[in-house]
PDB file of C-alpha atoms in Angstrom:
ATOM      1  CA  MET A   1       2.187 -10.473   6.809  1.00  0.00           C
ATOM      2  CA  ASN A   2       3.303  -8.890  10.486  1.00  0.00           C
ATOM      3  CA  LYS A   3       2.478 -11.530  13.156  1.00  0.00           C
ATOM      4  CA  ASP A   4       2.391  -8.748  15.931  1.00  0.00           C
ATOM      5  CA  LYS A   5      -0.244  -6.823  13.543  1.00  0.00           C
ATOM      6  CA  SER A   6      -2.056 -10.118  13.230  1.00  0.00           C
ATOM      7  CA  ASP A   7      -2.134 -11.182  16.886  1.00  0.00           C
ATOM      8  CA  LYS A   8      -3.378  -7.594  17.832  1.00  0.00           C
ATOM      9  CA  LEU A   9      -6.399  -8.066  15.432  1.00  0.00           C
ATOM     10  CA  GLU A  10      -7.144 -11.526  16.648  1.00  0.00           C
ATOM     11  CA  LYS A  11      -7.068 -10.107  20.015  1.00  0.00           C
ATOM     12  CA  PHE A  12      -9.358  -7.680  19.190  1.00  0.00           C
ATOM     13  CA  TYR A  13     -11.890  -9.950  17.505  1.00  0.00           C
ATOM     14  CA  ASP A  14     -11.738 -12.441  20.166  1.00  0.00           C
ATOM     15  CA  GLU A  15     -12.744  -9.559  22.558  1.00  0.00           C
ATOM     16  CA  TYR A  16     -15.394  -8.067  20.171  1.00  0.00           C
ATOM     17  CA  LEU A  17     -17.142 -11.699  19.558  1.00  0.00           C
ATOM     18  CA  ASN A  18     -17.028 -12.221  23.238  1.00  0.00           C
ATOM     19  CA  PHE A  19     -19.052  -8.886  23.584  1.00  0.00           C
ATOM     20  CA  ILE A  20     -21.631  -9.115  20.988  1.00  0.00           C
ATOM     21  CA  SER A  21     -22.275 -12.300  22.210  1.00  0.00           C
ATOM     22  CA  SER A  22     -22.725 -11.893  25.785  1.00  0.00           C
ATOM     23  CA  ASP A  23     -25.931 -11.879  27.793  1.00  0.00           C
ATOM     24  CA  GLU A  24     -26.461  -8.457  27.699  1.00  0.00           C
ATOM     25  CA  GLN A  25     -25.517  -7.564  24.106  1.00  0.00           C
ATOM     26  CA  SER A  26     -26.315 -10.546  22.008  1.00  0.00           C
ATOM     27  CA  LYS A  27     -30.322 -10.018  21.458  1.00  0.00           C
ATOM     28  CA  ALA A  28     -29.821  -6.269  20.659  1.00  0.00           C
ATOM     29  CA  PHE A  29     -26.689  -6.896  18.141  1.00  0.00           C
ATOM     30  CA  LEU A  30     -28.953 -10.028  16.343  1.00  0.00           C
ATOM     31  CA  ILE A  31     -31.857  -7.454  16.085  1.00  0.00           C
ATOM     32  CA  GLU A  32     -29.500  -4.526  14.895  1.00  0.00           C
ATOM     33  CA  GLN A  33     -28.129  -6.945  12.305  1.00  0.00           C
ATOM     34  CA  GLY A  34     -32.010  -7.205  10.819  1.00  0.00           C
ATOM     35  CA  LEU A  35     -32.466 -10.620  12.301  1.00  0.00           C
ATOM     36  CA  ASN A  36     -35.029 -12.130  15.029  1.00  0.00           C
ATOM     37  CA  PRO A  37     -33.381 -13.531  17.827  1.00  0.00           C
ATOM     38  CA  ASP A  38     -36.610 -15.485  18.972  1.00  0.00           C
ATOM     39  CA  ALA A  39     -37.255 -16.710  15.859  1.00  0.00           C
ATOM     40  CA  LEU A  40     -33.758 -17.844  15.356  1.00  0.00           C
ATOM     41  CA  ALA A  41     -33.724 -19.252  18.618  1.00  0.00           C
ATOM     42  CA  ASP A  42     -37.304 -21.486  18.020  1.00  0.00           C
ATOM     43  CA  GLU A  43     -36.194 -23.047  14.630  1.00  0.00           C
ATOM     44  CA  ALA A  44     -32.707 -24.168  16.524  1.00  0.00           C
ATOM     45  CA  ILE A  45     -34.857 -25.528  19.170  1.00  0.00           C
ATOM     46  CA  ARG A  46     -37.163 -27.567  16.881  1.00  0.00           C
ATOM     47  CA  LYS A  47     -33.962 -28.841  15.172  1.00  0.00           C
ATOM     48  CA  ALA A  48     -32.507 -29.696  18.544  1.00  0.00           C
ATOM     49  CA  LYS A  49     -35.898 -31.810  19.582  1.00  0.00           C
ATOM     50  CA  LEU A  50     -35.957 -33.704  16.006  1.00  0.00           C
ATOM     51  CA  VAL A  51     -32.508 -34.774  16.711  1.00  0.00           C
ATOM     52  CA  GLN A  52     -33.269 -36.007  20.518  1.00  0.00           C
ATOM     53  CA  MET A  53     -36.131 -37.851  19.006  1.00  0.00           C
ATOM     54  CA  GLN A  54     -34.095 -39.685  16.364  1.00  0.00           C
ATOM     55  CA  LEU A  55     -31.365 -40.402  18.735  1.00  0.00           C
ATOM     56  CA  ALA A  56     -34.253 -41.674  21.308  1.00  0.00           C
ATOM     57  CA  SER A  57     -35.768 -43.878  18.144  1.00  0.00           C
ATOM     58  CA  ARG A  58     -32.288 -45.192  17.085  1.00  0.00           C
ATOM     59  CA  LYS A  59     -31.728 -45.967  20.704  1.00  0.00           C
ATOM     60  CA  THR A  60     -35.029 -48.046  21.214  1.00  0.00           C
ATOM     61  CA  GLU A  61     -34.601 -49.697  18.046  1.00  0.00           C
ATOM     62  CA  LYS A  62     -30.826 -50.814  19.019  1.00  0.00           C
ATOM     63  CA  GLN A  63     -32.355 -52.103  22.385  1.00  0.00           C
ATOM     64  CA  TYR A  64     -34.749 -53.747  20.493  1.00  0.00           C
ATOM     65  CA  LEU A  65     -32.361 -55.412  18.299  1.00  0.00           C
ATOM     66  CA  ASP A  66     -29.842 -56.645  21.242  1.00  0.00           C
ATOM     67  CA  LEU A  67     -33.114 -57.955  22.859  1.00  0.00           C
ATOM     68  CA  GLN A  68     -33.813 -59.907  19.906  1.00  0.00           C
ATOM     69  CA  ALA A  69     -30.221 -61.158  19.900  1.00  0.00           C
ATOM     70  CA  SER A  70     -29.947 -62.175  23.385  1.00  0.00           C
ATOM     71  CA  LEU A  71     -32.944 -64.070  23.061  1.00  0.00           C
ATOM     72  CA  MET A  72     -31.829 -65.736  20.148  1.00  0.00           C
ATOM     73  CA  GLN A  73     -28.688 -66.778  21.625  1.00  0.00           C
ATOM     74  CA  LYS A  74     -30.817 -68.225  24.808  1.00  0.00           C
ATOM     75  CA  VAL A  75     -33.000 -70.152  22.465  1.00  0.00           C
ATOM     76  CA  LYS A  76     -29.863 -71.532  20.374  1.00  0.00           C
ATOM     77  CA  ASP A  77     -28.080 -72.766  23.894  1.00  0.00           C
ATOM     78  CA  GLU A  78     -31.541 -74.106  24.985  1.00  0.00           C
ATOM     79  CA  VAL A  79     -31.735 -76.141  22.249  1.00  0.00           C
ATOM     80  CA  GLU A  80     -28.288 -77.100  21.778  1.00  0.00           C
ATOM     81  CA  LYS A  81     -28.639 -78.509  25.491  1.00  0.00           C
ATOM     82  CA  LEU A  82     -31.646 -80.387  24.661  1.00  0.00           C
ATOM     83  CA  LEU A  83     -30.106 -82.254  21.562  1.00  0.00           C
ATOM     84  CA  SER A  84     -27.040 -82.883  23.070  1.00  0.00           C
ATOM     85  CA  ASP A  85     -28.788 -84.877  25.671  1.00  0.00           C
ATOM     86  CA  VAL A  86     -29.001 -88.658  24.486  1.00  0.00           C
ATOM     87  CA  SER A  87     -32.181 -88.906  26.411  1.00  0.00           C
ATOM     88  CA  PHE A  88     -33.875 -86.596  24.515  1.00  0.00           C
ATOM     89  CA  ASP A  89     -37.099 -87.928  22.952  1.00  0.00           C
ATOM     90  CA  LEU A  90     -38.941 -85.564  20.821  1.00  0.00           C
ATOM     91  CA  GLU A  91     -42.570 -87.251  20.770  1.00  0.00           C
ATOM     92  CA  ASN A  92     -42.402 -86.938  24.871  1.00  0.00           C
ATOM     93  CA  PHE A  93     -40.901 -83.691  24.531  1.00  0.00           C
ATOM     94  CA  MET A  94     -43.609 -82.336  22.360  1.00  0.00           C
ATOM     95  CA  LYS A  95     -46.563 -83.663  24.894  1.00  0.00           C
ATOM     96  CA  GLN A  96     -44.656 -82.160  27.844  1.00  0.00           C
ATOM     97  CA  GLU A  97     -44.515 -78.732  26.179  1.00  0.00           C
ATOM     98  CA  ASN A  98     -48.340 -79.263  24.993  1.00  0.00           C
ATOM     99  CA  ILE A  99     -46.886 -78.673  21.181  1.00  0.00           C
ATOM    100  CA  ASN A 100     -49.402 -79.583  18.557  1.00  0.00           C
ATOM    101  CA  LEU A 101     -48.156 -80.554  15.075  1.00  0.00           C
ATOM    102  CA  ALA A 102     -50.333 -80.636  12.072  1.00  0.00           C
ATOM    103  CA  PHE A 103     -48.943 -83.999  11.112  1.00  0.00           C
ATOM    104  CA  ARG A 104     -47.643 -86.670  13.087  1.00  0.00           C
ATOM    105  CA  ASN A 105     -44.636 -87.598  11.165  1.00  0.00           C
ATOM    106  CA  PHE A 106     -42.177 -85.923  13.276  1.00  0.00           C
ATOM    107  CA  GLU A 107     -40.161 -89.338  13.073  1.00  0.00           C
ATOM    108  CA  LYS A 108     -39.661 -88.603   9.475  1.00  0.00           C
ATOM    109  CA  LEU A 109     -38.064 -84.655  10.360  1.00  0.00           C
ATOM    110  CA  SER A 110     -34.560 -84.212   9.422  1.00  0.00           C
ATOM    111  CA  LYS A 111     -32.387 -83.143  12.462  1.00  0.00           C
ATOM    112  CA  LYS A 112     -32.224 -79.383  10.527  1.00  0.00           C
ATOM    113  CA  GLU A 113     -36.341 -79.349  11.212  1.00  0.00           C
ATOM    114  CA  VAL A 114     -36.258 -80.520  14.631  1.00  0.00           C
ATOM    115  CA  LYS A 115     -33.685 -78.159  15.506  1.00  0.00           C
ATOM    116  CA  GLU A 116     -35.904 -75.459  13.533  1.00  0.00           C
ATOM    117  CA  LEU A 117     -39.187 -76.370  15.689  1.00  0.00           C
ATOM    118  CA  LEU A 118     -37.173 -76.498  18.676  1.00  0.00           C
ATOM    119  CA  GLU A 119     -36.022 -72.931  18.139  1.00  0.00           C
ATOM    120  CA  ARG A 120     -39.452 -71.891  17.246  1.00  0.00           C
ATOM    121  CA  HIS A 121     -40.801 -73.340  20.129  1.00  0.00           C
ATOM    122  CA  TYR A 122     -38.932 -71.921  22.710  1.00  0.00           C
ATOM    123  CA  LEU A 123     -38.285 -68.457  20.766  1.00  0.00           C
ATOM    124  CA  LEU A 124     -42.209 -68.225  21.179  1.00  0.00           C
ATOM    125  CA  LYS A 125     -42.108 -69.162  24.887  1.00  0.00           C
ATOM    126  CA  PHE A 126     -39.264 -66.885  25.711  1.00  0.00           C
ATOM    127  CA  GLU A 127     -40.884 -64.239  24.321  1.00  0.00           C
ATOM    128  CA  ASN A 128     -44.102 -64.660  25.913  1.00  0.00           C
ATOM    129  CA  GLU A 129     -42.267 -65.051  29.340  1.00  0.00           C
ATOM    130  CA  LEU A 130     -40.879 -61.447  28.498  1.00  0.00           C
ATOM    131  CA  LYS A 131     -44.131 -60.133  27.870  1.00  0.00           C
ATOM    132  CA  GLU A 132     -45.629 -61.423  30.931  1.00  0.00           C
ATOM    133  CA  LYS A 133     -42.821 -60.001  32.791  1.00  0.00           C
ATOM    134  CA  THR A 134     -43.013 -56.492  31.363  1.00  0.00           C
ATOM    135  CA  ASN A 135     -46.717 -56.250  31.303  1.00  0.00           C
ATOM    136  CA  PRO A 136     -47.963 -58.353  34.591  1.00  0.00           C
TER     137      PRO A 136
ATOM    138  CA  MET B   1     -29.282 -19.231  22.184  1.00  0.00           C
ATOM    139  CA  HIS B   2     -29.086 -15.633  21.251  1.00  0.00           C
ATOM    140  CA  ASN B   3     -25.115 -15.803  22.376  1.00  0.00           C
ATOM    141  CA  LEU B   4     -24.479 -18.520  20.121  1.00  0.00           C
ATOM    142  CA  HIS B   5     -26.255 -16.821  17.032  1.00  0.00           C
ATOM    143  CA  ALA B   6     -24.679 -13.666  17.809  1.00  0.00           C
ATOM    144  CA  TYR B   7     -21.244 -15.458  18.029  1.00  0.00           C
ATOM    145  CA  ALA B   8     -21.476 -17.463  15.277  1.00  0.00           C
ATOM    146  CA  PHE B   9     -22.892 -14.429  12.999  1.00  0.00           C
ATOM    147  CA  GLY B  10     -20.071 -12.246  13.953  1.00  0.00           C
ATOM    148  CA  LEU B  11     -17.409 -14.913  13.297  1.00  0.00           C
ATOM    149  CA  PHE B  12     -19.197 -16.174   9.905  1.00  0.00           C
ATOM    150  CA  ARG B  13     -19.059 -12.491   8.828  1.00  0.00           C
ATOM    151  CA  LYS B  14     -15.332 -12.080   9.877  1.00  0.00           C
ATOM    152  CA  VAL B  15     -13.906 -15.551   8.461  1.00  0.00           C
ATOM    153  CA  TYR B  16     -16.388 -15.092   5.249  1.00  0.00           C
ATOM    154  CA  TYR B  17     -16.499 -11.499   4.940  1.00  0.00           C
ATOM    155  CA  LYS B  18     -20.613 -11.683   3.899  1.00  0.00           C
ATOM    156  CA  VAL B  19     -23.349 -12.820   5.825  1.00  0.00           C
ATOM    157  CA  GLY B  20     -25.004 -15.267   3.240  1.00  0.00           C
ATOM    158  CA  MET B  21     -23.607 -18.516   2.388  1.00  0.00           C
ATOM    159  CA  ASN B  22     -20.220 -19.843   2.264  1.00  0.00           C
ATOM    160  CA  GLU B  23     -19.128 -22.153  -0.576  1.00  0.00           C
ATOM    161  CA  ARG B  24     -20.224 -25.038   1.560  1.00  0.00           C
ATOM    162  CA  SER B  25     -23.796 -23.259   1.300  1.00  0.00           C
ATOM    163  CA  LYS B  26     -23.964 -23.034   4.699  1.00  0.00           C
ATOM    164  CA  SER B  27     -25.131 -19.809   6.844  1.00  0.00           C
ATOM    165  CA  PHE B  28     -24.354 -18.835  10.088  1.00  0.00           C
ATOM    166  CA  LYS B  29     -27.715 -20.730  11.459  1.00  0.00           C
ATOM    167  CA  ASP B  30     -26.206 -23.837  10.090  1.00  0.00           C
ATOM    168  CA  TYR B  31     -23.107 -23.849  12.362  1.00  0.00           C
ATOM    169  CA  VAL B  32     -25.205 -23.250  15.537  1.00  0.00           C
ATOM    170  CA  LYS B  33     -27.766 -25.966  14.517  1.00  0.00           C
ATOM    171  CA  ASP B  34     -24.711 -28.371  13.629  1.00  0.00           C
ATOM    172  CA  ALA B  35     -23.066 -27.450  17.143  1.00  0.00           C
ATOM    173  CA  ILE B  36     -26.109 -28.130  19.120  1.00  0.00           C
ATOM    174  CA  GLU B  37     -26.954 -31.437  17.156  1.00  0.00           C
ATOM    175  CA  ARG B  38     -23.308 -32.471  17.731  1.00  0.00           C
ATOM    176  CA  HIS B  39     -23.614 -31.835  21.380  1.00  0.00           C
ATOM    177  CA  ILE B  40     -26.974 -33.774  21.806  1.00  0.00           C
ATOM    178  CA  ALA B  41     -25.542 -36.346  19.905  1.00  0.00           C
ATOM    179  CA  GLY B  42     -22.284 -36.624  22.327  1.00  0.00           C
ATOM    180  CA  LEU B  43     -20.164 -36.078  19.439  1.00  0.00           C
ATOM    181  CA  ASP B  44     -18.564 -32.808  20.562  1.00  0.00           C
ATOM    182  CA  ASN B  45     -16.338 -33.967  23.454  1.00  0.00           C
ATOM    183  CA  PHE B  46     -17.999 -32.191  25.960  1.00  0.00           C
ATOM    184  CA  ASP B  47     -16.289 -32.137  29.505  1.00  0.00           C
ATOM    185  CA  PRO B  48     -17.669 -29.535  31.544  1.00  0.00           C
ATOM    186  CA  SER B  49     -14.897 -29.753  34.155  1.00  0.00           C
ATOM    187  CA  LYS B  50     -12.916 -28.173  31.814  1.00  0.00           C
ATOM    188  CA  SER B  51     -15.144 -25.245  30.321  1.00  0.00           C
ATOM    189  CA  PRO B  52     -18.821 -24.227  30.835  1.00  0.00           C
ATOM    190  CA  LEU B  53     -21.254 -25.242  27.587  1.00  0.00           C
ATOM    191  CA  GLU B  54     -21.650 -22.027  25.972  1.00  0.00           C
ATOM    192  CA  TYR B  55     -17.906 -21.355  25.949  1.00  0.00           C
ATOM    193  CA  HIS B  56     -17.116 -24.962  24.479  1.00  0.00           C
ATOM    194  CA  LEU B  57     -19.836 -24.646  22.214  1.00  0.00           C
ATOM    195  CA  LYS B  58     -18.579 -21.318  20.958  1.00  0.00           C
ATOM    196  CA  PHE B  59     -14.744 -21.902  20.881  1.00  0.00           C
ATOM    197  CA  ASN B  60     -14.365 -25.376  20.447  1.00  0.00           C
ATOM    198  CA  VAL B  61     -17.418 -26.357  18.123  1.00  0.00           C
ATOM    199  CA  ILE B  62     -18.722 -23.347  15.946  1.00  0.00           C
ATOM    200  CA  ARG B  63     -15.234 -21.633  15.614  1.00  0.00           C
ATOM    201  CA  GLN B  64     -13.375 -24.628  14.750  1.00  0.00           C
ATOM    202  CA  ALA B  65     -16.300 -25.810  12.014  1.00  0.00           C
ATOM    203  CA  ILE B  66     -16.453 -22.314  10.518  1.00  0.00           C
ATOM    204  CA  TYR B  67     -12.624 -21.958   9.953  1.00  0.00           C
ATOM    205  CA  ASN B  68     -12.474 -25.589   9.183  1.00  0.00           C
ATOM    206  CA  ASP B  69     -15.169 -25.039   6.364  1.00  0.00           C
ATOM    207  CA  ARG B  70     -13.149 -22.566   4.494  1.00  0.00           C
ATOM    208  CA  THR B  71     -12.200 -23.760   1.134  1.00  0.00           C
ATOM    209  CA  PRO B  72      -8.859 -22.967  -0.559  1.00  0.00           C
ATOM    210  CA  TYR B  73     -10.163 -20.566  -2.328  1.00  0.00           C
ATOM    211  CA  GLU B  74     -11.927 -18.585   0.789  1.00  0.00           C
ATOM    212  CA  LYS B  75      -8.614 -18.780   2.470  1.00  0.00           C
ATOM    213  CA  LYS B  76      -6.870 -17.272  -0.431  1.00  0.00           C
ATOM    214  CA  LYS B  77      -9.090 -14.483  -0.394  1.00  0.00           C
ATOM    215  CA  ALA B  78      -8.701 -14.061   3.194  1.00  0.00           C
ATOM    216  CA  GLU B  79      -5.089 -13.767   2.711  1.00  0.00           C
ATOM    217  CA  GLU B  80      -5.386 -11.257  -0.192  1.00  0.00           C
ATOM    218  CA  ARG B  81      -7.705  -9.246   2.025  1.00  0.00           C
ATOM    219  CA  LYS B  82      -4.987  -9.266   4.858  1.00  0.00           C
ATOM    220  CA  LYS B  83      -2.241  -7.053   2.530  1.00  0.00           C
ATOM    221  CA  PRO B  84      -2.371  -3.089   2.903  1.00  0.00           C
ATOM    222  CA  LEU B  85      -4.626  -1.897   0.101  1.00  0.00           C
ATOM    223  CA  GLU B  86      -2.003  -0.487  -1.958  1.00  0.00           C
ATOM    224  CA  GLU B  87      -0.311  -4.078  -2.238  1.00  0.00           C
ATOM    225  CA  SER B  88      -3.437  -5.827  -2.973  1.00  0.00           C
ATOM    226  CA  ASN B  89      -4.707  -5.994  -6.829  1.00  0.00           C
ATOM    227  CA  ILE B  90      -8.305  -6.643  -5.518  1.00  0.00           C
ATOM    228  CA  THR B  91     -11.001  -4.331  -5.820  1.00  0.00           C
ATOM    229  CA  PRO B  92     -13.980  -3.958  -3.318  1.00  0.00           C
ATOM    230  CA  LEU B  93     -16.270  -6.712  -4.190  1.00  0.00           C
ATOM    231  CA  PRO B  94     -19.828  -6.607  -4.025  1.00  0.00           C
ATOM    232  CA  THR B  95     -19.951 -10.222  -2.533  1.00  0.00           C
ATOM    233  CA  ARG B  96     -23.791 -10.447  -2.421  1.00  0.00           C
ATOM    234  CA  ARG B  97     -25.022 -12.520  -4.995  1.00  0.00           C
ATOM    235  CA  PRO B  98     -28.890 -11.760  -6.235  1.00  0.00           C
ATOM    236  CA  SER B  99     -30.215 -14.570  -4.481  1.00  0.00           C
ATOM    237  CA  GLU B 100     -28.392 -14.187  -1.110  1.00  0.00           C
ATOM    238  CA  PRO B 101     -30.767 -12.670   1.548  1.00  0.00           C
ATOM    239  CA  SER B 102     -30.199  -9.118   2.945  1.00  0.00           C
ATOM    240  CA  PHE B 103     -30.138  -9.036   6.500  1.00  0.00           C
ATOM    241  CA  LYS B 104     -29.825  -5.257   6.374  1.00  0.00           C
ATOM    242  CA  PRO B 105     -31.675  -3.494   3.672  1.00  0.00           C
ATOM    243  CA  SER B 106     -30.693  -0.257   4.414  1.00  0.00           C
ATOM    244  CA  THR B 107     -26.978  -1.176   4.063  1.00  0.00           C
ATOM    245  CA  SER B 108     -24.830  -2.785   1.592  1.00  0.00           C
ATOM    246  CA  GLU B 109     -22.586  -5.907   1.715  1.00  0.00           C
ATOM    247  CA  MET B 110     -19.061  -5.474   3.323  1.00  0.00           C
ATOM    248  CA  THR B 111     -16.532  -4.114   1.105  1.00  0.00           C
ATOM    249  CA  GLY B 112     -14.346  -6.944   1.518  1.00  0.00           C
ATOM    250  CA  ARG B 113     -11.340  -5.148   2.782  1.00  0.00           C
ATOM    251  CA  HIS B 114     -10.205  -5.560   6.271  1.00  0.00           C
ATOM    252  CA  ASP B 115      -7.568  -2.923   6.779  1.00  0.00           C
ATOM    253  CA  GLU B 116      -6.335  -3.365  10.448  1.00  0.00           C
ATOM    254  CA  ASN B 117      -4.840  -0.029  10.326  1.00  0.00           C
ATOM    255  CA  LEU B 118      -8.336   1.756   9.438  1.00  0.00           C
ATOM    256  CA  LEU B 119      -9.958  -0.092  12.401  1.00  0.00           C
ATOM    257  CA  PHE B 120      -7.527   0.626  14.762  1.00  0.00           C
ATOM    258  CA  ASN B 121      -7.556   4.475  13.352  1.00  0.00           C
ATOM    259  CA  GLU B 122     -11.222   4.744  13.785  1.00  0.00           C
ATOM    260  CA  ILE B 123     -11.455   3.081  17.377  1.00  0.00           C
ATOM    261  CA  GLU B 124      -8.589   5.725  18.568  1.00  0.00           C
ATOM    262  CA  LYS B 125     -10.768   8.497  17.015  1.00  0.00           C
ATOM    263  CA  ALA B 126     -13.919   7.239  18.731  1.00  0.00           C
ATOM    264  CA  ILE B 127     -12.064   6.676  22.152  1.00  0.00           C
ATOM    265  CA  ASN B 128     -10.237  10.084  21.875  1.00  0.00           C
ATOM    266  CA  GLY B 129     -10.483  12.100  25.039  1.00  0.00           C
ATOM    267  CA  ASP B 130     -11.770   9.369  27.217  1.00  0.00           C
ATOM    268  CA  ASP B 131      -8.893   8.706  29.458  1.00  0.00           C
ATOM    269  CA  ILE B 132      -9.980   5.380  31.055  1.00  0.00           C
ATOM    270  CA  MET B 133     -10.908   3.942  27.481  1.00  0.00           C
ATOM    271  CA  GLU B 134      -7.409   5.314  26.441  1.00  0.00           C
ATOM    272  CA  ARG B 135      -5.741   3.662  29.034  1.00  0.00           C
ATOM    273  CA  ILE B 136      -7.222   0.467  28.762  1.00  0.00           C
ATOM    274  CA  TYR B 137      -6.785   0.142  24.789  1.00  0.00           C
ATOM    275  CA  LEU B 138      -3.009   1.500  25.269  1.00  0.00           C
ATOM    276  CA  ALA B 139      -2.657  -1.871  27.977  1.00  0.00           C
ATOM    277  CA  VAL B 140      -4.176  -4.046  25.490  1.00  0.00           C
ATOM    278  CA  PHE B 141      -3.318  -2.938  22.169  1.00  0.00           C
ATOM    279  CA  LYS B 142       0.079  -0.951  22.453  1.00  0.00           C
ATOM    280  CA  VAL B 143       1.576  -2.509  25.053  1.00  0.00           C
ATOM    281  CA  GLY B 144       0.797  -5.955  25.037  1.00  0.00           C
ATOM    282  CA  PHE B 145      -1.949  -6.867  27.956  1.00  0.00           C
ATOM    283  CA  GLU B 146      -4.985  -9.295  27.818  1.00  0.00           C
ATOM    284  CA  PHE B 147      -8.100  -8.109  28.679  1.00  0.00           C
ATOM    285  CA  SER B 148      -8.053 -11.030  30.886  1.00  0.00           C
ATOM    286  CA  ASP B 149      -5.270  -8.944  32.868  1.00  0.00           C
ATOM    287  CA  ARG B 150      -7.355  -6.825  34.889  1.00  0.00           C
ATOM    288  CA  ALA B 151      -5.503  -6.797  37.738  1.00  0.00           C
ATOM    289  CA  GLU B 152      -2.176  -5.996  36.472  1.00  0.00           C
ATOM    290  CA  ILE B 153      -3.684  -3.110  34.436  1.00  0.00           C
ATOM    291  CA  CYS B 154      -5.447  -1.689  37.365  1.00  0.00           C
ATOM    292  CA  LYS B 155      -2.243  -1.725  39.000  1.00  0.00           C
ATOM    293  CA  GLU B 156      -0.355  -0.285  36.126  1.00  0.00           C
ATOM    294  CA  TYR B 157      -2.731   2.180  34.972  1.00  0.00           C
ATOM    295  CA  GLY B 158      -3.942   3.333  38.004  1.00  0.00           C
ATOM    296  CA  LEU B 159      -7.718   2.198  37.310  1.00  0.00           C
ATOM    297  CA  THR B 160     -10.215   0.470  39.747  1.00  0.00           C
ATOM    298  CA  ALA B 161     -11.830  -2.664  39.136  1.00  0.00           C
ATOM    299  CA  SER B 162     -15.081  -1.102  38.451  1.00  0.00           C
ATOM    300  CA  GLU B 163     -13.481   1.620  36.178  1.00  0.00           C
ATOM    301  CA  PHE B 164     -11.757  -1.085  34.151  1.00  0.00           C
ATOM    302  CA  ASP B 165     -14.994  -3.198  33.697  1.00  0.00           C
ATOM    303  CA  ASN B 166     -17.054  -0.078  32.761  1.00  0.00           C
ATOM    304  CA  GLY B 167     -14.419   1.383  30.889  1.00  0.00           C
ATOM    305  CA  LYS B 168     -13.459  -2.107  28.786  1.00  0.00           C
ATOM    306  CA  ARG B 169     -17.682  -2.227  28.311  1.00  0.00           C
ATOM    307  CA  ARG B 170     -17.508   1.309  26.573  1.00  0.00           C
ATOM    308  CA  LEU B 171     -14.399   0.423  24.760  1.00  0.00           C
ATOM    309  CA  MET B 172     -16.587  -2.506  23.336  1.00  0.00           C
ATOM    310  CA  THR B 173     -19.452  -0.483  22.697  1.00  0.00           C
ATOM    311  CA  ALA B 174     -17.169   2.291  20.833  1.00  0.00           C
ATOM    312  CA  SER B 175     -15.175  -0.574  18.794  1.00  0.00           C
ATOM    313  CA  LYS B 176     -18.471  -2.114  17.911  1.00  0.00           C
ATOM    314  CA  SER B 177     -19.498   1.288  16.176  1.00  0.00           C
ATOM    315  CA  VAL B 178     -16.618   1.156  14.251  1.00  0.00           C
ATOM    316  CA  VAL B 179     -16.856  -2.514  13.029  1.00  0.00           C
ATOM    317  CA  GLU B 180     -20.647  -1.912  11.837  1.00  0.00           C
ATOM    318  CA  ARG B 181     -19.644   1.428  10.196  1.00  0.00           C
ATOM    319  CA  LEU B 182     -16.509   0.040   8.389  1.00  0.00           C
ATOM    320  CA  LYS B 183     -18.623  -2.608   6.763  1.00  0.00           C
ATOM    321  CA  ILE B 184     -20.818  -0.055   5.025  1.00  0.00           C
ATOM    322  CA  GLU B 185     -19.942   0.689   1.577  1.00  0.00           C
TER     323      GLU B 185
END
């Protein structure tokens, strides 16, 4: 294939495509081809809006998950701090925080159960604080 | 949006020699939708300091996608079509399958033959007698200037800027008619 010939054809087609897709020519060109330019545009815009909505929804979901993750970390840090304090007393803490348990045998709770209880408490507490901040 | 559709339609037809679906079941409209989707999602590496958005979508996204999507079979067909008619052993193809939509009911599909000599001969016939168009055609397609070398062409061929712009527009209008005519069997 002669390179010069091929360059000439490519040069022609580049300019031809520029011409038919210019502001002055594009609508008429599409109509000449039996197409409906406005219908094509509407279809493409509808698709674009759908993509925008999907992206926004994914972004919101990601923001929510990031927020949850950061909240959980805050909870774990708080509970860790509490449990590492040698003077920590669960009964006093529960009175302080107004935590009512259905049973009173919290002395028999394992370390793991205490930790879970405290994490649940702080999670609820921080979520409520966040709600109050965003919806005063 | 019309500009993107016109560009995609013209390029798709040039690359695939038809106006229906390619082997990846995509039509020219799909390439426009994909380009817009990629741009909205920020996946197209658009840099406004380098080029305007329309240029970017046409040349960096749509063009690239249409060429990249050619299957090996389609590439082979394209190479075959570039050979002069006498060297090639393929006959004009009825390329539209019954299920494909007809965009222009009064005309049939392209012959599948992309004869460069025929194209330029017909363009030369169409512009014969128009001095300005002939000068521009000579400069670009015989001597080797680019269309963007407007100042140099004007200087070399004694044209004003306005004569060049007008002449170029008329040249492309004439060329467009030739392209459309050659695609009719």
